[in-house]
Structure formats: C-alpha cells, structure tokens
Amino acid sequence: MGHTAKAGTLLPLDGGISAAFLAPVGDKYEDPNQYSAVLKIQYGQMRFLFMGDAGLVSE
C-alpha cells in the first residue's frame, strides 16, 4: 500500500534521526509544484531540508 506525503507526517527512524514532512500543506493547488514533498531530517544538531521542486507556498 502506498502512502501520501503531507505536512505533519513523521517517519519512524532509528539512530537518533528524526524526519518529518513539512509540505504539502494543502490538497487543492493549480500549480503541481505545490504538491512537492518537503522533508526535514535532523540528526543531532544537523538539519537538512529536502524541497524537491516546491513552490512559494511551501517555501
């Protein structure tokens, strides 16, 4: 079964790594780029933001 990325979804990871989707925040966009998944990963004090082709709404 597939899953859909959406803001607030947490990914269960081990080893002190946390990951959460920050976008998409809605489900009715005219611009398909607004559906880009935005993922924040944190490991200790390091944080990474993966934004794909997110548009201004996600930024």
Tab-separated table of N, CA and C in Angstrom:
chain	number	residue	atom	x	y	z
A	1	MET	N	0.839	-1.171	0.000
A	1	MET	CA	0.000	0.000	0.000
A	1	MET	C	0.887	1.238	0.000
A	2	GLY	N	0.535	2.237	-0.799
A	2	GLY	CA	1.305	3.468	-0.871
A	2	GLY	C	0.884	4.461	0.200
A	3	HIS	N	1.728	5.422	0.424
A	3	HIS	CA	1.443	6.471	1.396
A	3	HIS	C	1.614	7.819	0.720
A	4	THR	N	0.910	8.818	1.225
A	4	THR	CA	0.983	10.156	0.667
A	4	THR	C	1.707	11.071	1.631
A	5	ALA	N	2.669	11.824	1.114
A	5	ALA	CA	3.378	12.799	1.942
A	5	ALA	C	2.453	13.981	2.208
A	6	LYS	N	2.409	14.425	3.461
A	6	LYS	CA	1.668	15.627	3.806
A	6	LYS	C	2.268	16.226	5.076
A	7	ALA	N	2.083	17.515	5.240
A	7	ALA	CA	2.648	18.217	6.391
A	7	ALA	C	2.211	17.540	7.684
A	8	GLY	N	3.166	17.392	8.606
A	8	GLY	CA	2.882	16.795	9.906
A	8	GLY	C	3.118	15.304	9.980
A	9	THR	N	3.384	14.652	8.853
A	9	THR	CA	3.651	13.218	8.861
A	9	THR	C	5.070	12.971	9.348
A	10	LEU	N	5.203	12.156	10.386
A	10	LEU	CA	6.515	11.800	10.941
A	10	LEU	C	6.921	10.431	10.424
A	11	LEU	N	8.206	10.277	10.149
A	11	LEU	CA	8.724	8.991	9.688
A	11	LEU	C	9.441	8.301	10.844
A	12	PRO	N	9.120	7.045	11.111
A	12	PRO	CA	9.781	6.320	12.187
A	12	PRO	C	11.187	5.878	11.765
A	13	LEU	N	12.199	6.496	12.352
A	13	LEU	CA	13.593	6.162	12.049
A	13	LEU	C	14.335	5.884	13.354
A	14	ASP	N	15.421	5.139	13.262
A	14	ASP	CA	16.238	4.802	14.425
A	14	ASP	C	17.537	5.597	14.405
A	15	GLY	N	18.330	5.443	15.438
A	15	GLY	CA	19.667	6.006	15.467
A	15	GLY	C	19.723	7.503	15.718
A	16	GLY	N	18.727	8.046	16.408
A	16	GLY	CA	18.757	9.474	16.708
A	16	GLY	C	18.416	10.363	15.525
A	17	ILE	N	17.820	9.795	14.505
A	17	ILE	CA	17.422	10.560	13.322
A	17	ILE	C	15.926	10.798	13.384
A	18	SER	N	15.511	12.040	13.172
A	18	SER	CA	14.084	12.336	13.074
A	18	SER	C	13.798	12.894	11.697
A	19	ALA	N	12.620	12.586	11.183
A	19	ALA	CA	12.227	13.052	9.857
A	19	ALA	C	10.749	13.386	9.880
A	20	ALA	N	10.416	14.535	9.285
A	20	ALA	CA	9.025	14.963	9.233
A	20	ALA	C	8.763	15.687	7.928
A	21	PHE	N	7.600	15.450	7.369
A	21	PHE	CA	7.191	16.183	6.186
A	21	PHE	C	6.624	17.533	6.610
A	22	LEU	N	7.064	18.597	5.949
A	22	LEU	CA	6.584	19.947	6.212
A	22	LEU	C	5.595	20.398	5.150
A	23	ALA	N	5.548	19.725	4.039
A	23	ALA	CA	4.640	20.063	2.946
A	23	ALA	C	4.449	18.814	2.103
A	24	PRO	N	3.384	18.732	1.361
A	24	PRO	CA	2.444	19.790	1.037
A	24	PRO	C	1.496	20.085	2.199
A	25	VAL	N	1.019	21.316	2.236
A	25	VAL	CA	0.149	21.755	3.323
A	25	VAL	C	-1.323	21.785	2.900
A	26	GLY	N	-1.593	21.559	1.631
A	26	GLY	CA	-2.964	21.571	1.138
A	26	GLY	C	-3.172	20.486	0.110
A	27	ASP	N	-4.387	20.441	-0.438
A	27	ASP	CA	-4.661	19.415	-1.444
A	27	ASP	C	-5.456	19.943	-2.636
A	28	LYS	N	-5.483	21.250	-2.788
A	28	LYS	CA	-6.196	21.836	-3.926
A	28	LYS	C	-5.374	22.964	-4.539
A	29	TYR	N	-4.325	22.580	-5.268
A	29	TYR	CA	-3.436	23.552	-5.899
A	29	TYR	C	-3.613	23.521	-7.410
A	30	GLU	N	-3.483	24.669	-8.050
A	30	GLU	CA	-3.472	24.711	-9.509
A	30	GLU	C	-2.091	24.350	-10.041
A	31	ASP	N	-1.051	24.770	-9.326
A	31	ASP	CA	0.333	24.510	-9.737
A	31	ASP	C	0.785	23.179	-9.147
A	32	PRO	N	1.098	22.173	-9.980
A	32	PRO	CA	1.511	20.868	-9.460
A	32	PRO	C	2.753	20.920	-8.579
A	33	ASN	N	3.613	21.926	-8.750
A	33	ASN	CA	4.810	22.012	-7.908
A	33	ASN	C	4.467	22.215	-6.438
A	34	GLN	N	3.283	22.743	-6.150
A	34	GLN	CA	2.889	22.949	-4.761
A	34	GLN	C	2.670	21.624	-4.028
A	35	TYR	N	2.556	20.538	-4.774
A	35	TYR	CA	2.399	19.214	-4.165
A	35	TYR	C	3.739	18.551	-3.840
A	36	SER	N	4.848	19.235	-4.119
A	36	SER	CA	6.164	18.654	-3.840
A	36	SER	C	6.311	18.355	-2.350
A	37	ALA	N	6.828	17.195	-2.060
A	37	ALA	CA	7.089	16.838	-0.668
A	37	ALA	C	8.288	17.638	-0.165
A	38	VAL	N	8.145	18.220	1.017
A	38	VAL	CA	9.252	18.918	1.682
A	38	VAL	C	9.540	18.121	2.948
A	39	LEU	N	10.753	17.625	3.058
A	39	LEU	CA	11.136	16.737	4.151
A	39	LEU	C	12.257	17.357	4.969
A	40	LYS	N	12.069	17.412	6.282
A	40	LYS	CA	13.105	17.897	7.200
A	40	LYS	C	13.656	16.688	7.956
A	41	ILE	N	14.984	16.521	7.883
A	41	ILE	CA	15.658	15.440	8.600
A	41	ILE	C	16.626	16.063	9.585
A	42	GLN	N	16.618	15.546	10.813
A	42	GLN	CA	17.518	16.058	11.835
A	42	GLN	C	18.298	14.902	12.462
A	43	TYR	N	19.591	15.144	12.618
A	43	TYR	CA	20.480	14.194	13.279
A	43	TYR	C	21.371	15.013	14.198
A	44	GLY	N	21.136	14.917	15.491
A	44	GLY	CA	21.871	15.756	16.435
A	44	GLY	C	21.574	17.218	16.151
A	45	GLN	N	22.620	18.009	15.985
A	45	GLN	CA	22.451	19.433	15.697
A	45	GLN	C	22.366	19.734	14.201
A	46	MET	N	22.541	18.717	13.371
A	46	MET	CA	22.480	18.919	11.914
A	46	MET	C	21.046	18.768	11.424
A	47	ARG	N	20.640	19.696	10.565
A	47	ARG	CA	19.305	19.652	9.975
A	47	ARG	C	19.419	19.785	8.467
A	48	PHE	N	18.606	19.001	7.774
A	48	PHE	CA	18.602	19.012	6.318
A	48	PHE	C	17.175	19.235	5.837
A	49	LEU	N	17.036	20.039	4.801
A	49	LEU	CA	15.724	20.311	4.240
A	49	LEU	C	15.743	19.918	2.767
A	50	PHE	N	14.902	18.961	2.396
A	50	PHE	CA	14.792	18.486	1.023
A	50	PHE	C	13.479	19.015	0.457
A	51	MET	N	13.573	19.867	-0.572
A	51	MET	CA	12.391	20.574	-1.036
A	51	MET	C	11.897	20.171	-2.417
A	52	GLY	N	12.559	19.299	-3.109
A	52	GLY	CA	12.106	18.922	-4.437
A	52	GLY	C	11.937	20.151	-5.316
A	53	ASP	N	10.787	20.294	-5.923
A	53	ASP	CA	10.505	21.430	-6.797
A	53	ASP	C	9.391	22.272	-6.179
A	54	ALA	N	9.417	22.424	-4.866
A	54	ALA	CA	8.359	23.130	-4.140
A	54	ALA	C	8.256	24.589	-4.580
A	55	GLY	N	7.047	25.089	-4.592
A	55	GLY	CA	6.796	26.480	-4.976
A	55	GLY	C	6.760	27.396	-3.759
A	56	LEU	N	6.344	28.626	-3.979
A	56	LEU	CA	6.360	29.649	-2.933
A	56	LEU	C	5.495	29.276	-1.716
A	57	VAL	N	4.382	28.611	-1.918
A	57	VAL	CA	3.530	28.235	-0.794
A	57	VAL	C	4.303	27.372	0.198
A	58	SER	N	5.074	26.427	-0.314
A	58	SER	CA	5.867	25.553	0.557
A	58	SER	C	7.072	26.267	1.153
A	59	GLU	N	7.659	27.159	0.384
A	59	GLU	CA	8.828	27.863	0.892
A	59	GLU	C	8.430	28.740	2.054
